[in-house]
CSV table of C-alpha atoms and ligand atoms in Angstrom, one decimal:
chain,number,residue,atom,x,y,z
A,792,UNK,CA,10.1,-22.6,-18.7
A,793,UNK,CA,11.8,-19.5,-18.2
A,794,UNK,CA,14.4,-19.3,-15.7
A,795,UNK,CA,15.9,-15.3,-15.5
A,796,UNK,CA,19.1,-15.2,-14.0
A,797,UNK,CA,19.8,-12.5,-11.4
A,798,UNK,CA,21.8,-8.9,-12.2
A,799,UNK,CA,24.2,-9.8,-9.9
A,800,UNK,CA,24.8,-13.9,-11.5
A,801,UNK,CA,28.2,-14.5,-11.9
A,802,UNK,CA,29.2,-16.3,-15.5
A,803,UNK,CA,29.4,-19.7,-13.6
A,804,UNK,CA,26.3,-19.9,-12.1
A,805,UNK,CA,24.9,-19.1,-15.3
A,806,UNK,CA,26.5,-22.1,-16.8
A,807,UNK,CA,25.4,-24.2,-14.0
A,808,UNK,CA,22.0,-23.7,-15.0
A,809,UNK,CA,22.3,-24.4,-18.5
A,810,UNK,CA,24.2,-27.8,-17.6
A,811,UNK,CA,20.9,-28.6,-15.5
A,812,UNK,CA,18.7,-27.6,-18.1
A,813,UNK,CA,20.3,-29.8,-20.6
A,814,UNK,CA,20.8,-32.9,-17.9
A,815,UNK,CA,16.6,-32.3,-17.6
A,816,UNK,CA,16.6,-32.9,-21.4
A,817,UNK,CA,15.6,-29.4,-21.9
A,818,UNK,CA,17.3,-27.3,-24.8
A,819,UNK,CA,18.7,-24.0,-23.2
A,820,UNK,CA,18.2,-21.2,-25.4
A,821,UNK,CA,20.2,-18.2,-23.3
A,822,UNK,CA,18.9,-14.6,-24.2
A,823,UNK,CA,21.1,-11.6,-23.2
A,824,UNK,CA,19.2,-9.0,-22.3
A,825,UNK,CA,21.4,-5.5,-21.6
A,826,UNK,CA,20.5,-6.2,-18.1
A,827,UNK,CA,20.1,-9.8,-17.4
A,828,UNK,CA,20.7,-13.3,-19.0
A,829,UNK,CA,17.5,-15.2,-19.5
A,830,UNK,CA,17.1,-19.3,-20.0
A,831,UNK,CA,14.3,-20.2,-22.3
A,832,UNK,CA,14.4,-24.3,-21.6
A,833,UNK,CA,12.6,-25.8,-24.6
A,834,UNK,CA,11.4,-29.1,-24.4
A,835,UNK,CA,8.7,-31.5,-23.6
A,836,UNK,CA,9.0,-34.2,-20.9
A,837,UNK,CA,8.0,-35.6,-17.2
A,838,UNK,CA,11.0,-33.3,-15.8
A,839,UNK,CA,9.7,-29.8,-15.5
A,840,UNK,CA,9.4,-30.2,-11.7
A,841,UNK,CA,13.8,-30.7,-11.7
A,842,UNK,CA,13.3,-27.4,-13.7
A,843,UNK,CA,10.8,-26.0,-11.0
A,844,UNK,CA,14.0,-26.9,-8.1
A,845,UNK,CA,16.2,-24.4,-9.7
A,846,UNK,CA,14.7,-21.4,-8.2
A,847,UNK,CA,17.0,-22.6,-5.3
A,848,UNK,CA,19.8,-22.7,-7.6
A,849,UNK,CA,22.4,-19.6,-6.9
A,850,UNK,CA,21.8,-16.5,-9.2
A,851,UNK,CA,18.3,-18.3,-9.8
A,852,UNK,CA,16.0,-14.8,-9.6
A,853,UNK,CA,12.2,-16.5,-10.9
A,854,UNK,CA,11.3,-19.6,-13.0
A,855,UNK,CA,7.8,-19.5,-14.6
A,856,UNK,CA,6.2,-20.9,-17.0
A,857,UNK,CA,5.8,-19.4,-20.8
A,858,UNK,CA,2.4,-18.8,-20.7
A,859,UNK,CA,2.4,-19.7,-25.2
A,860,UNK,CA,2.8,-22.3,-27.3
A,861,UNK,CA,5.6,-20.3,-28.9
A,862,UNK,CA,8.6,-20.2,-26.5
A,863,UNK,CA,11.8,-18.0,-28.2
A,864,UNK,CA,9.7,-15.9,-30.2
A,865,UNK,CA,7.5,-14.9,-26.8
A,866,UNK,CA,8.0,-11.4,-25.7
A,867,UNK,CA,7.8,-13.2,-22.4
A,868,UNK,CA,11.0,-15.0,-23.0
A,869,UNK,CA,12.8,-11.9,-24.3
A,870,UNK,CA,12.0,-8.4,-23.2
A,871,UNK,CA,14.3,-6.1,-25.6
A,872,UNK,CA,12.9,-6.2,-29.2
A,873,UNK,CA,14.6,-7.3,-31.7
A,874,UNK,CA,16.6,-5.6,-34.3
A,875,UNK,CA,17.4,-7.1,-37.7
A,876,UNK,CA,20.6,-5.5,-39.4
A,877,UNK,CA,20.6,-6.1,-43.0
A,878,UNK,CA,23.9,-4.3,-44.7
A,879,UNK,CA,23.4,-1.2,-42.3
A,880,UNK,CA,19.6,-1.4,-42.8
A,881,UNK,CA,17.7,-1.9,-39.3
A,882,UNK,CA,14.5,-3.3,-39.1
A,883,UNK,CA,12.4,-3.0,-35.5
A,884,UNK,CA,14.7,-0.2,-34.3
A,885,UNK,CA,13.0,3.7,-33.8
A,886,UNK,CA,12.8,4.0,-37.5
A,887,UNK,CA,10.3,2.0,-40.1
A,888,UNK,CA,11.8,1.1,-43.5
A,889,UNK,CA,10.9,0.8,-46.7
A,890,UNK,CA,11.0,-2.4,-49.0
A,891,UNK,CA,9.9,-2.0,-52.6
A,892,UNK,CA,9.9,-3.2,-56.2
A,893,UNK,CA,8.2,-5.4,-58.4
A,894,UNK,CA,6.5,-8.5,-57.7
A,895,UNK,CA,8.7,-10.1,-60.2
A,896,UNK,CA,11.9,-9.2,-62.0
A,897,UNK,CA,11.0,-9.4,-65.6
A,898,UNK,CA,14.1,-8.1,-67.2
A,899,UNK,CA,17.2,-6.3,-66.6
A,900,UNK,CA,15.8,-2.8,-68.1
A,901,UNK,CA,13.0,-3.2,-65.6
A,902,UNK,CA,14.9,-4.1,-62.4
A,903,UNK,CA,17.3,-1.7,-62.7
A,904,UNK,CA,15.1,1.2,-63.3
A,905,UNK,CA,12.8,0.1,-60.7
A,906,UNK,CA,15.9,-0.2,-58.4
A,907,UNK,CA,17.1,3.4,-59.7
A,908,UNK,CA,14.0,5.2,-58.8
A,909,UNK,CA,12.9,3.3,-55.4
A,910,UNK,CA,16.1,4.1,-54.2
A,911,UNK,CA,15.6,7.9,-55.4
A,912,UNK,CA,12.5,8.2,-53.3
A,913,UNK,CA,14.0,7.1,-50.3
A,914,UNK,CA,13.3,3.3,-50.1
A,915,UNK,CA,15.8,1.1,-47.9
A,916,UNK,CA,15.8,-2.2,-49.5
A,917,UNK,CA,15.2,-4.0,-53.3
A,918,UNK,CA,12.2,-6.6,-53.2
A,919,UNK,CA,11.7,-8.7,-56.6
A,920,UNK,CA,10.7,-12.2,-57.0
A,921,UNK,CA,12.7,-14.8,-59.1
A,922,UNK,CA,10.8,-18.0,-58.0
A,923,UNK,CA,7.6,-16.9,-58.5
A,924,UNK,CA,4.0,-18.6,-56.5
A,925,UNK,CA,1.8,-18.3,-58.7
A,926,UNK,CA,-2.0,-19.9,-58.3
A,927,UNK,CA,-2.3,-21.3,-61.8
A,928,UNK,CA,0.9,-23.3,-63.8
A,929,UNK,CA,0.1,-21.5,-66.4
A,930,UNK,CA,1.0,-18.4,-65.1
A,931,UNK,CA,4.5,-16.6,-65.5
A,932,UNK,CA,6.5,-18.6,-63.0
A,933,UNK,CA,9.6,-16.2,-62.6
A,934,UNK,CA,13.0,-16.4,-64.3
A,935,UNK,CA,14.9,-18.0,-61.6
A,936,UNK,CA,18.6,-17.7,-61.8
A,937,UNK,CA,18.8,-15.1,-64.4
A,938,UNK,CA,16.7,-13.0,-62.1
A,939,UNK,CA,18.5,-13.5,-59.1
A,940,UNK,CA,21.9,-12.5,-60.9
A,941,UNK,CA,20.0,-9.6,-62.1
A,942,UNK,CA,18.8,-8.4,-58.5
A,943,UNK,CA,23.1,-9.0,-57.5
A,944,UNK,CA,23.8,-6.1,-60.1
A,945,UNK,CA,20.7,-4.2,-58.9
A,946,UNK,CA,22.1,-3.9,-55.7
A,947,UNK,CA,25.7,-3.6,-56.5
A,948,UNK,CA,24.7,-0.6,-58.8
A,949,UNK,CA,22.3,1.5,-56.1
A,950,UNK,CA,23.6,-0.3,-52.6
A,951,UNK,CA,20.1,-1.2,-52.3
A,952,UNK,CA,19.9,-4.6,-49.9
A,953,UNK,CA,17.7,-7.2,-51.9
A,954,UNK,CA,14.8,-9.5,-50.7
A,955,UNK,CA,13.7,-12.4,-52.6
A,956,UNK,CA,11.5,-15.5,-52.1
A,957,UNK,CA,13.0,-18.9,-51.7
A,958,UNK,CA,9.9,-21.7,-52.5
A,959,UNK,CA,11.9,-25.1,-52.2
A,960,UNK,CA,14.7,-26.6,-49.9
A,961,UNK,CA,16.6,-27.4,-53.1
A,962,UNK,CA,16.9,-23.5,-53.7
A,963,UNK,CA,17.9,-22.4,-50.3
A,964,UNK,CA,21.7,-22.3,-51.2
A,965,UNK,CA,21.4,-20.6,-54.3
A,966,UNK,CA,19.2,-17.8,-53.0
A,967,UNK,CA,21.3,-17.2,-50.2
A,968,UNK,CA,24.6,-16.5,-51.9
A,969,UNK,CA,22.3,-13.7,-54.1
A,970,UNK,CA,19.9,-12.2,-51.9
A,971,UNK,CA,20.2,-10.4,-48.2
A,972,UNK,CA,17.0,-11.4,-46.7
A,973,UNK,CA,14.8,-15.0,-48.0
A,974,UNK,CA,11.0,-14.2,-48.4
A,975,UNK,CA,8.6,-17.3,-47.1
A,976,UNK,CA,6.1,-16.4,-48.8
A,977,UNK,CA,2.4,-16.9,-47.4
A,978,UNK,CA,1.4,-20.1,-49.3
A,979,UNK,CA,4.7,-21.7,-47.6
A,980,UNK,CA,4.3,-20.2,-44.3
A,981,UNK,CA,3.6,-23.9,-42.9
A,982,UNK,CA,6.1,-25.5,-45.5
A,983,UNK,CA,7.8,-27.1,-42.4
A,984,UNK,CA,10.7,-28.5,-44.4
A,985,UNK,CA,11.6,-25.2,-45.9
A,986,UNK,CA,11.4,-23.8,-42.4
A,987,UNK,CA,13.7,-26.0,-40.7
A,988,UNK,CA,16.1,-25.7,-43.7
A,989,UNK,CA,15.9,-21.6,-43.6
A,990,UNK,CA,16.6,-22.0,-39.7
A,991,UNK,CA,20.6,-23.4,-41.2
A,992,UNK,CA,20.9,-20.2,-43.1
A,993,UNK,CA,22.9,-17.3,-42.3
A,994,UNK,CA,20.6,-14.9,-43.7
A,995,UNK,CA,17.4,-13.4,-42.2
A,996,UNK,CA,14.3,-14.4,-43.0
A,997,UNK,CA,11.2,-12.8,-44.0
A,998,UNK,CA,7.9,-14.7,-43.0
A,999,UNK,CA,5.1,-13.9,-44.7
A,1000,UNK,CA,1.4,-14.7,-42.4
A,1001,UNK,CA,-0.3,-17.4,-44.9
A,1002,UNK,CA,-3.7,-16.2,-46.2
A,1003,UNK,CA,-5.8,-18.5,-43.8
A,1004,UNK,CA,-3.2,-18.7,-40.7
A,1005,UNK,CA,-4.1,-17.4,-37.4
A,1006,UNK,CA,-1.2,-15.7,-35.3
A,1007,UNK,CA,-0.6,-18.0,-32.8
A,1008,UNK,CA,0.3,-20.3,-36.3
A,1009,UNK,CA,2.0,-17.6,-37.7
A,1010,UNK,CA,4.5,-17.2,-34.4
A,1011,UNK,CA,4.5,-20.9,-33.9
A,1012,UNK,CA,5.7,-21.2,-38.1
A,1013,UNK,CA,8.3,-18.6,-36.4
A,1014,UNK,CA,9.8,-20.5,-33.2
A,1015,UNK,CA,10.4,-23.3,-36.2
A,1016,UNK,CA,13.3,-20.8,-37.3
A,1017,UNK,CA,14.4,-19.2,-33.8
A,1018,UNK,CA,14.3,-23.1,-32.3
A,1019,UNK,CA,16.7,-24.4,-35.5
A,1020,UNK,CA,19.0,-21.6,-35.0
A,1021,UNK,CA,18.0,-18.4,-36.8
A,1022,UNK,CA,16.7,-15.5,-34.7
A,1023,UNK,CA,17.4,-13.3,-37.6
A,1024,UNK,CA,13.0,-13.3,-38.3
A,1025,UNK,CA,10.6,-10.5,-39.4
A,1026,UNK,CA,7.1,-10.9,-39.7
A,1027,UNK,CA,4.9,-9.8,-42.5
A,1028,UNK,CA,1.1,-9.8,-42.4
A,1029,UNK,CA,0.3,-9.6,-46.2
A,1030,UNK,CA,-3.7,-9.9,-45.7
A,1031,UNK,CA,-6.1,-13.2,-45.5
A,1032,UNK,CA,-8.7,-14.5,-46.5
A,1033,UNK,CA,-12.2,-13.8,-45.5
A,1034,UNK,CA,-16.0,-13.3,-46.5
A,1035,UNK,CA,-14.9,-10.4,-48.4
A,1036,UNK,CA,-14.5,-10.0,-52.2
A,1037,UNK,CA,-14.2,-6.5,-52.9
A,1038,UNK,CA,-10.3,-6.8,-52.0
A,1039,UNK,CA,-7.6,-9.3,-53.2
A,1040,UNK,CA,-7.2,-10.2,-49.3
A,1041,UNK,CA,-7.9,-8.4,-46.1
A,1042,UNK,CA,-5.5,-6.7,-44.5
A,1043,UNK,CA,-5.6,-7.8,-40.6
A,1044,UNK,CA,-3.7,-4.6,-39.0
A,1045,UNK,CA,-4.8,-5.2,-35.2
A,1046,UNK,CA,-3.1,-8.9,-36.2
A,1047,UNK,CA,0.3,-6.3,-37.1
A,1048,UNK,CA,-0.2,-5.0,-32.8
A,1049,UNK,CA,-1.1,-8.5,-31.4
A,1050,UNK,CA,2.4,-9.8,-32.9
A,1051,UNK,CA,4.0,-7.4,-31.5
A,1052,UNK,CA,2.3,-7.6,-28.1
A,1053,UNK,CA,2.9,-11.2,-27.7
A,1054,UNK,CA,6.7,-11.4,-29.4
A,1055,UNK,CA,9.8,-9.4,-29.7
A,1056,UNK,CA,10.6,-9.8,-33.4
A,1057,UNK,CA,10.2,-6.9,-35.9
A,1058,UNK,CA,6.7,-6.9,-38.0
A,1059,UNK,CA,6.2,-5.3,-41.7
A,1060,UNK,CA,3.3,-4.7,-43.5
A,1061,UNK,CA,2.7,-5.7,-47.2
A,1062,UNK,CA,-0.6,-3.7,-48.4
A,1063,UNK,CA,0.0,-4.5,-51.8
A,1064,UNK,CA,-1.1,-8.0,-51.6
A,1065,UNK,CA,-3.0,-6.8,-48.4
A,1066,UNK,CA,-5.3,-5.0,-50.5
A,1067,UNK,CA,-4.5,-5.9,-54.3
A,1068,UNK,CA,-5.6,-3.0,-55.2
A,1069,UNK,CA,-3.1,0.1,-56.0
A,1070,UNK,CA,-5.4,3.1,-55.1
A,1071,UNK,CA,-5.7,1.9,-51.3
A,1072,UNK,CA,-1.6,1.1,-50.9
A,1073,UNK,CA,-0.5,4.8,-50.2
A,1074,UNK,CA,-3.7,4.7,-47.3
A,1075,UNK,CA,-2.7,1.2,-46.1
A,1076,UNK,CA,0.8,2.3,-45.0
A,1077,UNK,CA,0.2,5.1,-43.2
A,1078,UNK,CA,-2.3,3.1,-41.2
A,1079,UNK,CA,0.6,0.3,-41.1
A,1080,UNK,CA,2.9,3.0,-39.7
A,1081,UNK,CA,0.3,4.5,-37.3
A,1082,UNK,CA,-0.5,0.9,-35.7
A,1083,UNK,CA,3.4,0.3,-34.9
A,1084,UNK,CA,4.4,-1.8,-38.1
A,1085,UNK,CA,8.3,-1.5,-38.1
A,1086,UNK,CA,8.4,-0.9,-42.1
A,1087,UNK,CA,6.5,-1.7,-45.7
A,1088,UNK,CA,7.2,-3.8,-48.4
A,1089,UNK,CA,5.5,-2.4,-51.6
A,1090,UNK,CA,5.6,-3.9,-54.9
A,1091,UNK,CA,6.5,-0.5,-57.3
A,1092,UNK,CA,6.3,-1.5,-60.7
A,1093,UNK,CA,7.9,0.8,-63.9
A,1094,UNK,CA,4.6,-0.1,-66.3
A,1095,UNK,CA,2.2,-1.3,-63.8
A,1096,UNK,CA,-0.7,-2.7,-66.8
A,1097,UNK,CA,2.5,-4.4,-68.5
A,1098,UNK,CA,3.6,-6.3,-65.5
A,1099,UNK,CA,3.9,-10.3,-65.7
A,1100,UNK,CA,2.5,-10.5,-62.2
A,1101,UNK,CA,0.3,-8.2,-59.7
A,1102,UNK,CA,0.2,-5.3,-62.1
A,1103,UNK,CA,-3.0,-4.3,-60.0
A,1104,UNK,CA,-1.6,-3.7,-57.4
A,1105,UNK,CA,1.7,-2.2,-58.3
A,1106,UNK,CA,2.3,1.3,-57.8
A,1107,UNK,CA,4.0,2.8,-60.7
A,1108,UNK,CA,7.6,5.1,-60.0
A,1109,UNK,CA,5.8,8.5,-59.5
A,1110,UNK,CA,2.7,7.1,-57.9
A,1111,UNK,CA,5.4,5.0,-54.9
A,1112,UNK,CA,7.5,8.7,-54.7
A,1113,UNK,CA,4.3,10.5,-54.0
A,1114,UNK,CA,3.1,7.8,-51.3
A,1115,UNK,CA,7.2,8.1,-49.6
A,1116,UNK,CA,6.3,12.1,-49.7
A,1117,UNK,CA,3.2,11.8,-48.0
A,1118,UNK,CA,4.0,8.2,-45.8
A,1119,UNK,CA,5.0,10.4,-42.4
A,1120,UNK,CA,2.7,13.5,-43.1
A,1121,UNK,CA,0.7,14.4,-39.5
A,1122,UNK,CA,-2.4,12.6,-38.8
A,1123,UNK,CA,-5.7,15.0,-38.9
A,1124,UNK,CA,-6.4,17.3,-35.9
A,1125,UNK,CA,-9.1,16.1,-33.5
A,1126,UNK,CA,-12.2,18.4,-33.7
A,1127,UNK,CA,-12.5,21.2,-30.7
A,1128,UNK,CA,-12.9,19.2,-27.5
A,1129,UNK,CA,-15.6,20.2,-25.1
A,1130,UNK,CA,-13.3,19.9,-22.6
A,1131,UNK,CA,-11.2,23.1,-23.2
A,1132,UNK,CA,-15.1,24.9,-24.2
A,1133,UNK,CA,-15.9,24.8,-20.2
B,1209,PEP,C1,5.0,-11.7,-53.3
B,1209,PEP,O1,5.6,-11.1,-52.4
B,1209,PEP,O2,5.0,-11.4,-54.5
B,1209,PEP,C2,4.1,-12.8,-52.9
B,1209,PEP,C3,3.8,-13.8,-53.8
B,1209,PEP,O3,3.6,-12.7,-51.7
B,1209,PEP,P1,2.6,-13.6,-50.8
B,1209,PEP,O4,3.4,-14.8,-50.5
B,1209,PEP,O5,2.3,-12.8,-49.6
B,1209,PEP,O6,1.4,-13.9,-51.7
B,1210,MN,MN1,3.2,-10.2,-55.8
């Protein structure tokens, strides 16, 4: 239920609410709005009618129901969007931003000079994986520790804000102290352990859509982090699976507006591993841009065919400043309407 509070509610009214709220055994999640205070009250038992009552409570302006399955992350619940600050970096604000860099850090040489030149070309934060998903065990697995200390110094050298994927519970500490924003990445998506320990951390959280999840999943996987504590989410739809096998995954852009239609937090685009296939990346993100994505996050790789993971898909250092230049160049003209001819 949603209970939104009056302009005019005074501070102790407001409280009064939440008391009820919690005597109903509801949780009160309070949301304010620049205008008014909103009460998300979270919960599920026989008691929603005591709930229903407080629309004669003072300051009480409406009580409804949320019409989703996800509450806090419901657009419904809170009007404003929401901004993620990361170091001076805002994400879902006027402006999209960039994330880019490899898919893994392979070596010090190769992070920094990826780091270097993303930064050149006008990218906004440092992506590079340490603990590394990969589909077979046989696969380069990332170099852990040594990778994250090496993304620290990336970061202190060019400023850059770093994002990295955290794959257990056991690593959540460790990647927190070195990275700005925690990657879930899509295989983990519904790794509801890791989601309820990443809803205890202080840092924002990327959530990446798994390959077969549908959106209402994807929001719900979501409200597991907003419900535990952290409202500090942005979405990423990376591409899923379907019938086709031209392309690594495919890249679900109408699912980018939908999330943004039913919830408030900020939504990225990945179209490296949305597409898997370099020549289609610089395309991909000007669609991402033009369907309301709030930023990219592009793997950028300094020897794409030497890369230990997802070369294919990599854009090499001129290839990702050519795709910044051109990211924000006007759309075509429409053809001559008859409209004007007459
Ligand atoms: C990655 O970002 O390198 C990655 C493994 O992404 P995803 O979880 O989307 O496959
Ligand atoms: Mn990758």
């Amino acid at each position: 239920m949603i209970i939104a509070m009056s302009i005019e509610a005074t501070e102790e009214e407001i409280q009064h609410v939440i008391e009820r709220v919690e005597e109903c055994g509801f949780k009160a999640h309070v949301s304010r709005g620049a205008e008014r205070v909103v009460i998300g009250a979270v919960g599920n038992n026989q008691r929603r009618h005591e709930l229903e009552a407080l629309r004669a409570a003072p300051g009480v302006e409406e009580v409804v129901p949320i019409a989703h399955p996800f509450k806090l992350v419901s657009l419904q619940f809170k009007r404003e969007r929401t901004v993620v600050e990361v170091a001076g970096v805002r994400i879902g604000g006027p402006e999209a931003v960039v994330i880019a860099g490899p898919c893994s850090v392979e070596s010090r040489e190769q992070i920094l000079q990826t780091a270097r030149a993303v930064r050149h070309a006008g990218a906004h934060m440092l992506r590079g994986g340490a603990y590394k998903p990969r589909t077979s065990p046989y696969d380069f697995q990332g170099l852990g520790i040594e990778a994250l200390r090496l993304l620290t110094e990336a970061r202190a050298e060019t400023g850059l804000p770093v994002v990295t994927e955290v794959m257990s519970t056991e690593d959540v500490e460790t990647v927190a102290e070195h990275a700005d924003v925690l990657q879930v990445g899509a295989r983990n998506m519904q790794n509801f352990p890791l989601l309820r320990r990443l809803a205890k951390t202080p840092r924002p959280i990327l959530l990446k859509r798994g390959p077969s999840a549908t959106v209402k999943e994807w929001l719900l996987a979501a409200e597991y982090l907003l419900s535990g504590g952290n409202e500090r989410v942005i979405l990423c739809e990376r591409g899923i699976k379907t019938f086709e096998t031209e392309l690594r995954n495919t890249l679900d852009l109408a699912a980018v507006a939908l999330a943004k239609e039913l919830s408030h937090l900020p939504v990225i685009v990945d179209p490296s591993h949305g597409t898997g296939r370099r020549s289609l990346i610089a395309a991909a993100s000007r669609a991402a841009l033009a369907i309301g994505s709030d930023g990219l996050i592009v793997e950028v790789h300094p020897c794409p065919e030497r890369a230990l993971s997802d070369g294919q898909q990599s854009l090499d250092l001129t290839e990702f400043s050519r795709m910044m230049r051109d990211l924000t160049a006007p759309l075509p003209k429409l053809a001559p309407s008859f409209a004007l001819a007459c």
